[in-house]
Amino acid sequence: MIGKTPPMGWNSWNTFGWEISEDLIKGIADVFVEQNLKAAGYEYIVIDDCWSKKQRDSKGRLVPDEEKFPSGMKALADYIHSKGLKFGMYSCAGTMTCAGYPGSFEHEFIDAETFASWDVDYLKYDYCYKPDGIPGHILYKRMAMALRNCGRDILFSACNWGNDESFNWMRASGAHIFRSTGDIQDNWESIKNLALQQLNKECYSGPYCYNDVDMLVVGMYGKGNVALGGCTDEEYKTHFSLWALMDSPLMIGSDIRKMNEASKNILTNKEIIEINQDIEGRQAYTIPQWNNSNCMAYIKTLTNGDYAIGFFNFGDTSGEMSLQFWDMGLPTSSGFGLSLRDLWKHEDLGTFTESYTLKLEPHSCAVFRAKVVKP
Ligand code: GLA
């Protein structure tokens, strides 16, 4: 079954925009294997907008731009599959894609058939140039039905930015993930804004249909299509931790052919990825810090009885944070406490009762795995 846990992979948009090619995508597939991203769980390699010609062929089918993809999409899919990875593509619910290439409106079934004939495993489906008079939920239901009947398992990644109250109908329509926020940029303000836009949406996310807070910017350092500033490694660590706790898909957006050790350590932190991939798919809820509105704890209930606890400082000055265990359902009267393991330092910290207090630098975080234990 596809979509049981948030998908993990790479998407071309954040860094490369329209500058995509067969060689780039093959190079990314090679790096997935060589740099152990595949071993860490990354699976899908997705080509975003700008891959096709501006016109369909005489039979109404989408045609790849042969200057960018001279061997065609089936050959590229074969290459990606030969590495044990999966292949994703992009289209749009409107008449054109956001960058002005043909969209799938009124071509949903023929496009699903085309994608299946190329052995595509994932389709990102955008929301630009939406035709007048047709509700968004019908557009997504159309493509969901087409994909579900094309003869191939294709993960359906809906991208309508949370418009039209999509949290009310996306799961029912058949999407596996759905963008619940606007587009990300490679800067701290954007990371913070997207995380805050996602607050109180945890009830809409779960297995087979996860909230998607957009692709990762970890490792972009201000270079590429959505760059606009760049971030520090500390900010990328905070970003990755938030996305993991929010059960967002983990789709890398940087040029991993040039990945440095710091980005690799962030993107392949197995203990953090395990939290994101927890099988019950319960997105973290939040507990604000009562005396500091910039600080927040994120609590994610895990399948085996453990809890993932993230402490975040969104503010520009350092702050002290305290979590009262009572707030996550653990009264002192229970006689139980929490044993904590720091998932960035990979260190066991011991057992605590009643509460835990720590200091956080601006834009930074700490993430723990907590076991409920008798001290
Ligand atoms: C929209 C999407 C982005 C990207 C671009 C491509 O803005 O939200 O993620 O796919 O379109 O044009």
PDB file of C-alpha atoms in Angstrom, residues 112-326:
ATOM      1  CA  ALA A 112      -2.969   9.261 -15.893  1.00  0.00           C
ATOM      2  CA  GLU A 113      -2.676   6.647 -18.640  1.00  0.00           C
ATOM      3  CA  THR A 114       0.424   8.404 -20.041  1.00  0.00           C
ATOM      4  CA  PHE A 115       2.065   8.592 -16.598  1.00  0.00           C
ATOM      5  CA  ALA A 116       1.310   4.896 -16.033  1.00  0.00           C
ATOM      6  CA  SER A 117       2.812   4.027 -19.438  1.00  0.00           C
ATOM      7  CA  TRP A 118       6.036   5.765 -18.327  1.00  0.00           C
ATOM      8  CA  ASP A 119       6.018   3.778 -15.040  1.00  0.00           C
ATOM      9  CA  VAL A 120       5.539   6.871 -12.908  1.00  0.00           C
ATOM     10  CA  ASP A 121       5.037   6.204  -9.154  1.00  0.00           C
ATOM     11  CA  TYR A 122       4.084   9.655  -7.808  1.00  0.00           C
ATOM     12  CA  LEU A 123       2.175  12.620  -9.208  1.00  0.00           C
ATOM     13  CA  LYS A 124       2.321  16.119  -7.727  1.00  0.00           C
ATOM     14  CA  TYR A 125      -0.822  17.970  -8.809  1.00  0.00           C
ATOM     15  CA  ASP A 126      -0.876  21.772  -8.654  1.00  0.00           C
ATOM     16  CA  TYR A 127      -3.725  24.315  -8.614  1.00  0.00           C
ATOM     17  CA  CYS A 128      -2.905  27.149 -11.047  1.00  0.00           C
ATOM     18  CA  TYR A 129      -5.171  28.254 -13.950  1.00  0.00           C
ATOM     19  CA  LYS A 130      -8.176  26.609 -12.349  1.00  0.00           C
ATOM     20  CA  PRO A 131     -11.161  26.790 -14.715  1.00  0.00           C
ATOM     21  CA  ASP A 132     -14.085  28.969 -13.607  1.00  0.00           C
ATOM     22  CA  GLY A 133     -17.234  27.326 -12.343  1.00  0.00           C
ATOM     23  CA  ILE A 134     -15.742  23.965 -11.276  1.00  0.00           C
ATOM     24  CA  PRO A 135     -15.090  23.442  -7.568  1.00  0.00           C
ATOM     25  CA  GLY A 136     -11.567  22.422  -6.589  1.00  0.00           C
ATOM     26  CA  HIS A 137     -12.689  19.229  -4.939  1.00  0.00           C
ATOM     27  CA  ILE A 138     -14.095  17.988  -8.270  1.00  0.00           C
ATOM     28  CA  LEU A 139     -10.764  18.655  -9.986  1.00  0.00           C
ATOM     29  CA  TYR A 140      -8.877  16.597  -7.393  1.00  0.00           C
ATOM     30  CA  LYS A 141     -11.533  13.864  -7.400  1.00  0.00           C
ATOM     31  CA  ARG A 142     -11.135  13.584 -11.178  1.00  0.00           C
ATOM     32  CA  MET A 143      -7.404  12.996 -11.074  1.00  0.00           C
ATOM     33  CA  ALA A 144      -7.673  10.738  -8.026  1.00  0.00           C
ATOM     34  CA  MET A 145     -10.138   8.545  -9.906  1.00  0.00           C
ATOM     35  CA  ALA A 146      -7.995   8.561 -13.047  1.00  0.00           C
ATOM     36  CA  LEU A 147      -4.874   7.565 -11.093  1.00  0.00           C
ATOM     37  CA  ARG A 148      -6.674   4.896  -9.119  1.00  0.00           C
ATOM     38  CA  ASN A 149      -7.763   3.297 -12.379  1.00  0.00           C
ATOM     39  CA  CYS A 150      -4.643   3.627 -14.519  1.00  0.00           C
ATOM     40  CA  GLY A 151      -3.294   0.180 -13.713  1.00  0.00           C
ATOM     41  CA  ARG A 152      -0.394   1.370 -11.550  1.00  0.00           C
ATOM     42  CA  ASP A 153       0.091   2.455  -7.937  1.00  0.00           C
ATOM     43  CA  ILE A 154       0.706   6.202  -8.197  1.00  0.00           C
ATOM     44  CA  LEU A 155       0.995   8.264  -5.028  1.00  0.00           C
ATOM     45  CA  PHE A 156      -1.234  11.327  -5.430  1.00  0.00           C
ATOM     46  CA  SER A 157       0.375  14.477  -4.033  1.00  0.00           C
ATOM     47  CA  ALA A 158      -2.211  17.271  -4.131  1.00  0.00           C
ATOM     48  CA  CYS A 159      -0.884  20.821  -4.055  1.00  0.00           C
ATOM     49  CA  ASN A 160      -3.611  23.426  -3.596  1.00  0.00           C
ATOM     50  CA  TRP A 161      -1.905  25.243  -0.695  1.00  0.00           C
ATOM     51  CA  GLY A 162      -4.796  24.634   1.735  1.00  0.00           C
ATOM     52  CA  ASN A 163      -7.161  26.763  -0.406  1.00  0.00           C
ATOM     53  CA  ASP A 164     -10.923  26.197  -0.482  1.00  0.00           C
ATOM     54  CA  GLU A 165     -10.814  24.507   2.936  1.00  0.00           C
ATOM     55  CA  SER A 166      -9.158  21.509   1.314  1.00  0.00           C
ATOM     56  CA  PHE A 167      -8.642  19.854   4.716  1.00  0.00           C
ATOM     57  CA  ASN A 168     -12.400  19.192   4.624  1.00  0.00           C
ATOM     58  CA  TRP A 169     -12.341  17.165   1.392  1.00  0.00           C
ATOM     59  CA  MET A 170      -8.828  16.038   0.408  1.00  0.00           C
ATOM     60  CA  ARG A 171      -8.813  12.776   2.341  1.00  0.00           C
ATOM     61  CA  ALA A 172     -12.226  11.825   0.998  1.00  0.00           C
ATOM     62  CA  SER A 173     -11.185  12.672  -2.565  1.00  0.00           C
ATOM     63  CA  GLY A 174      -8.329  10.143  -2.547  1.00  0.00           C
ATOM     64  CA  ALA A 175      -5.147  12.259  -2.286  1.00  0.00           C
ATOM     65  CA  HIS A 176      -2.281  10.652  -0.317  1.00  0.00           C
ATOM     66  CA  ILE A 177      -0.724  13.935   0.786  1.00  0.00           C
ATOM     67  CA  PHE A 178      -1.935  17.506   0.421  1.00  0.00           C
ATOM     68  CA  ARG A 179      -0.179  20.825   0.690  1.00  0.00           C
ATOM     69  CA  SER A 180      -1.704  22.570   3.670  1.00  0.00           C
ATOM     70  CA  THR A 181       0.347  25.774   3.380  1.00  0.00           C
ATOM     71  CA  GLY A 182       1.778  28.175   0.789  1.00  0.00           C
ATOM     72  CA  ASP A 183       5.166  27.773  -0.932  1.00  0.00           C
ATOM     73  CA  ILE A 184       8.381  27.580   1.066  1.00  0.00           C
ATOM     74  CA  GLN A 185      11.410  29.831   0.568  1.00  0.00           C
ATOM     75  CA  ASP A 186      14.932  29.180   1.755  1.00  0.00           C
ATOM     76  CA  ASN A 187      14.917  31.575   4.723  1.00  0.00           C
ATOM     77  CA  TRP A 188      14.040  31.453   8.422  1.00  0.00           C
ATOM     78  CA  GLU A 189      10.901  33.633   8.183  1.00  0.00           C
ATOM     79  CA  SER A 190       9.368  31.248   5.656  1.00  0.00           C
ATOM     80  CA  ILE A 191      10.135  28.158   7.765  1.00  0.00           C
ATOM     81  CA  LYS A 192       8.638  29.812  10.826  1.00  0.00           C
ATOM     82  CA  ASN A 193       5.541  31.053   8.945  1.00  0.00           C
ATOM     83  CA  LEU A 194       4.798  27.651   7.426  1.00  0.00           C
ATOM     84  CA  ALA A 195       5.168  25.924  10.790  1.00  0.00           C
ATOM     85  CA  LEU A 196       2.826  28.466  12.397  1.00  0.00           C
ATOM     86  CA  GLN A 197       0.308  28.127   9.525  1.00  0.00           C
ATOM     87  CA  GLN A 198       0.204  24.414  10.293  1.00  0.00           C
ATOM     88  CA  LEU A 199      -0.823  24.887  13.956  1.00  0.00           C
ATOM     89  CA  ASN A 200      -4.065  23.173  14.956  1.00  0.00           C
ATOM     90  CA  LYS A 201      -4.283  21.210  11.703  1.00  0.00           C
ATOM     91  CA  GLU A 202      -3.136  17.945  13.260  1.00  0.00           C
ATOM     92  CA  CYS A 203      -6.617  16.432  13.134  1.00  0.00           C
ATOM     93  CA  TYR A 204      -6.584  16.507   9.305  1.00  0.00           C
ATOM     94  CA  SER A 205      -3.478  14.385   8.879  1.00  0.00           C
ATOM     95  CA  GLY A 206      -3.012  10.642   9.149  1.00  0.00           C
ATOM     96  CA  PRO A 207      -2.051   7.455   7.309  1.00  0.00           C
ATOM     97  CA  TYR A 208      -2.862   7.549   3.566  1.00  0.00           C
ATOM     98  CA  CYS A 209      -3.490  11.324   3.606  1.00  0.00           C
ATOM     99  CA  TYR A 210      -0.891  13.527   5.309  1.00  0.00           C
ATOM    100  CA  ASN A 211      -0.650  17.299   5.606  1.00  0.00           C
ATOM    101  CA  ASP A 212       2.255  18.523   3.470  1.00  0.00           C
ATOM    102  CA  VAL A 213       4.085  21.614   4.704  1.00  0.00           C
ATOM    103  CA  ASP A 214       6.081  21.820   1.412  1.00  0.00           C
ATOM    104  CA  MET A 215       9.470  20.570   0.386  1.00  0.00           C
ATOM    105  CA  LEU A 216      12.600  20.918   2.496  1.00  0.00           C
ATOM    106  CA  VAL A 217      15.126  23.691   2.009  1.00  0.00           C
ATOM    107  CA  VAL A 218      17.833  21.998   4.133  1.00  0.00           C
ATOM    108  CA  GLY A 219      21.227  22.509   2.504  1.00  0.00           C
ATOM    109  CA  MET A 220      20.217  25.190  -0.023  1.00  0.00           C
ATOM    110  CA  TYR A 221      22.274  27.917   1.722  1.00  0.00           C
ATOM    111  CA  GLY A 222      20.659  30.640  -0.386  1.00  0.00           C
ATOM    112  CA  LYS A 223      21.288  29.008  -3.789  1.00  0.00           C
ATOM    113  CA  GLY A 224      18.560  28.126  -6.284  1.00  0.00           C
ATOM    114  CA  ASN A 225      15.035  28.806  -7.429  1.00  0.00           C
ATOM    115  CA  VAL A 226      13.354  29.514  -4.058  1.00  0.00           C
ATOM    116  CA  ALA A 227      16.571  30.645  -2.317  1.00  0.00           C
ATOM    117  CA  LEU A 228      15.872  34.216  -1.084  1.00  0.00           C
ATOM    118  CA  GLY A 229      18.244  34.449   1.821  1.00  0.00           C
ATOM    119  CA  GLY A 230      19.357  31.031   2.986  1.00  0.00           C
ATOM    120  CA  CYS A 231      19.556  29.631   6.520  1.00  0.00           C
ATOM    121  CA  THR A 232      22.138  28.530   9.078  1.00  0.00           C
ATOM    122  CA  ASP A 233      22.670  24.848   9.853  1.00  0.00           C
ATOM    123  CA  GLU A 234      20.926  25.396  13.190  1.00  0.00           C
ATOM    124  CA  GLU A 235      17.867  26.736  11.362  1.00  0.00           C
ATOM    125  CA  TYR A 236      17.915  23.789   8.925  1.00  0.00           C
ATOM    126  CA  LYS A 237      18.010  21.427  11.921  1.00  0.00           C
ATOM    127  CA  THR A 238      14.991  23.186  13.427  1.00  0.00           C
ATOM    128  CA  HIS A 239      13.193  23.053  10.060  1.00  0.00           C
ATOM    129  CA  PHE A 240      13.843  19.323   9.645  1.00  0.00           C
ATOM    130  CA  SER A 241      12.736  18.587  13.225  1.00  0.00           C
ATOM    131  CA  LEU A 242       9.489  20.546  12.777  1.00  0.00           C
ATOM    132  CA  TRP A 243       8.663  18.819   9.488  1.00  0.00           C
ATOM    133  CA  ALA A 244       9.357  15.425  11.071  1.00  0.00           C
ATOM    134  CA  LEU A 245       7.098  16.125  14.058  1.00  0.00           C
ATOM    135  CA  MET A 246       4.347  17.551  11.819  1.00  0.00           C
ATOM    136  CA  ASP A 247       4.321  14.287   9.815  1.00  0.00           C
ATOM    137  CA  SER A 248       5.066  16.271   6.690  1.00  0.00           C
ATOM    138  CA  PRO A 249       6.538  14.467   3.690  1.00  0.00           C
ATOM    139  CA  LEU A 250      10.331  14.766   3.742  1.00  0.00           C
ATOM    140  CA  MET A 251      11.089  15.850   0.183  1.00  0.00           C
ATOM    141  CA  ILE A 252      14.611  17.248  -0.137  1.00  0.00           C
ATOM    142  CA  GLY A 253      14.908  20.356  -2.316  1.00  0.00           C
ATOM    143  CA  SER A 254      18.639  21.103  -2.363  1.00  0.00           C
ATOM    144  CA  ASP A 255      21.348  20.115  -4.847  1.00  0.00           C
ATOM    145  CA  ILE A 256      22.399  16.947  -3.046  1.00  0.00           C
ATOM    146  CA  ARG A 257      25.194  16.384  -5.567  1.00  0.00           C
ATOM    147  CA  LYS A 258      26.987  19.107  -3.577  1.00  0.00           C
ATOM    148  CA  MET A 259      25.671  18.137  -0.118  1.00  0.00           C
ATOM    149  CA  ASN A 260      28.032  18.956   2.775  1.00  0.00           C
ATOM    150  CA  GLU A 261      28.456  16.913   5.965  1.00  0.00           C
ATOM    151  CA  ALA A 262      26.240  19.206   8.054  1.00  0.00           C
ATOM    152  CA  SER A 263      23.273  18.866   5.679  1.00  0.00           C
ATOM    153  CA  LYS A 264      23.848  15.149   5.329  1.00  0.00           C
ATOM    154  CA  ASN A 265      23.827  14.710   9.112  1.00  0.00           C
ATOM    155  CA  ILE A 266      20.528  16.566   9.303  1.00  0.00           C
ATOM    156  CA  LEU A 267      18.831  14.796   6.402  1.00  0.00           C
ATOM    157  CA  THR A 268      19.931  11.313   7.462  1.00  0.00           C
ATOM    158  CA  ASN A 269      19.286  11.538  11.223  1.00  0.00           C
ATOM    159  CA  LYS A 270      17.656   8.125  11.614  1.00  0.00           C
ATOM    160  CA  GLU A 271      16.183   8.797  15.033  1.00  0.00           C
ATOM    161  CA  ILE A 272      14.379  11.906  13.757  1.00  0.00           C
ATOM    162  CA  ILE A 273      13.234  10.140  10.571  1.00  0.00           C
ATOM    163  CA  GLU A 274      11.834   7.288  12.666  1.00  0.00           C
ATOM    164  CA  ILE A 275       9.537   9.775  14.415  1.00  0.00           C
ATOM    165  CA  ASN A 276       8.253  11.088  11.077  1.00  0.00           C
ATOM    166  CA  GLN A 277       7.733   7.563   9.760  1.00  0.00           C
ATOM    167  CA  ASP A 278       5.941   6.235  12.866  1.00  0.00           C
ATOM    168  CA  ILE A 279       3.285   3.905  11.549  1.00  0.00           C
ATOM    169  CA  GLU A 280       0.266   5.352  13.378  1.00  0.00           C
ATOM    170  CA  GLY A 281       0.887   8.757  11.773  1.00  0.00           C
ATOM    171  CA  ARG A 282      -0.284  10.980  14.626  1.00  0.00           C
ATOM    172  CA  GLN A 283       0.884  14.516  13.900  1.00  0.00           C
ATOM    173  CA  ALA A 284       2.341  16.365  16.901  1.00  0.00           C
ATOM    174  CA  TYR A 285       0.142  18.664  18.958  1.00  0.00           C
ATOM    175  CA  THR A 286       1.586  21.810  20.464  1.00  0.00           C
ATOM    176  CA  ILE A 287       1.896  23.258  23.967  1.00  0.00           C
ATOM    177  CA  PRO A 288       2.736  26.974  24.037  1.00  0.00           C
ATOM    178  CA  GLN A 289       5.162  28.249  26.659  1.00  0.00           C
ATOM    179  CA  TRP A 290       2.970  30.286  29.045  1.00  0.00           C
ATOM    180  CA  ASN A 291       5.472  33.095  29.649  1.00  0.00           C
ATOM    181  CA  ASN A 292       7.156  33.260  26.224  1.00  0.00           C
ATOM    182  CA  SER A 293       5.008  33.268  23.080  1.00  0.00           C
ATOM    183  CA  ASN A 294       8.046  32.450  20.900  1.00  0.00           C
ATOM    184  CA  CYS A 295       8.609  29.060  22.504  1.00  0.00           C
ATOM    185  CA  MET A 296       6.544  25.965  21.933  1.00  0.00           C
ATOM    186  CA  ALA A 297       6.683  22.254  22.688  1.00  0.00           C
ATOM    187  CA  TYR A 298       5.549  19.723  20.051  1.00  0.00           C
ATOM    188  CA  ILE A 299       4.384  16.332  21.319  1.00  0.00           C
ATOM    189  CA  LYS A 300       3.955  13.377  18.978  1.00  0.00           C
ATOM    190  CA  THR A 301       2.316  10.210  20.227  1.00  0.00           C
ATOM    191  CA  LEU A 302       4.215   7.164  18.936  1.00  0.00           C
ATOM    192  CA  THR A 303       3.013   3.644  18.257  1.00  0.00           C
ATOM    193  CA  ASN A 304       5.039   1.825  20.946  1.00  0.00           C
ATOM    194  CA  GLY A 305       3.932   4.026  23.873  1.00  0.00           C
ATOM    195  CA  ASP A 306       6.859   6.456  23.530  1.00  0.00           C
ATOM    196  CA  TYR A 307       6.479  10.177  22.813  1.00  0.00           C
ATOM    197  CA  ALA A 308       8.559  12.444  20.638  1.00  0.00           C
ATOM    198  CA  ILE A 309       8.991  15.825  22.297  1.00  0.00           C
ATOM    199  CA  GLY A 310      10.338  18.821  20.411  1.00  0.00           C
ATOM    200  CA  PHE A 311      11.201  22.139  22.073  1.00  0.00           C
ATOM    201  CA  PHE A 312      11.351  25.092  19.675  1.00  0.00           C
ATOM    202  CA  ASN A 313      12.395  28.700  20.007  1.00  0.00           C
ATOM    203  CA  PHE A 314      10.919  30.682  17.094  1.00  0.00           C
ATOM    204  CA  GLY A 315      12.113  33.961  18.593  1.00  0.00           C
ATOM    205  CA  ASP A 316      15.183  36.089  17.935  1.00  0.00           C
ATOM    206  CA  THR A 317      16.478  36.020  21.517  1.00  0.00           C
ATOM    207  CA  SER A 318      17.389  33.011  23.658  1.00  0.00           C
ATOM    208  CA  GLY A 319      14.625  31.658  25.841  1.00  0.00           C
ATOM    209  CA  GLU A 320      13.989  29.267  28.714  1.00  0.00           C
ATOM    210  CA  MET A 321      11.325  26.635  28.220  1.00  0.00           C
ATOM    211  CA  SER A 322       9.581  24.287  30.587  1.00  0.00           C
ATOM    212  CA  LEU A 323       7.346  21.361  29.837  1.00  0.00           C
ATOM    213  CA  GLN A 324       5.016  20.322  32.634  1.00  0.00           C
ATOM    214  CA  PHE A 325       4.405  16.601  32.042  1.00  0.00           C
ATOM    215  CA  TRP A 326       0.855  17.140  33.347  1.00  0.00           C
TER     216      TRP A 326
END
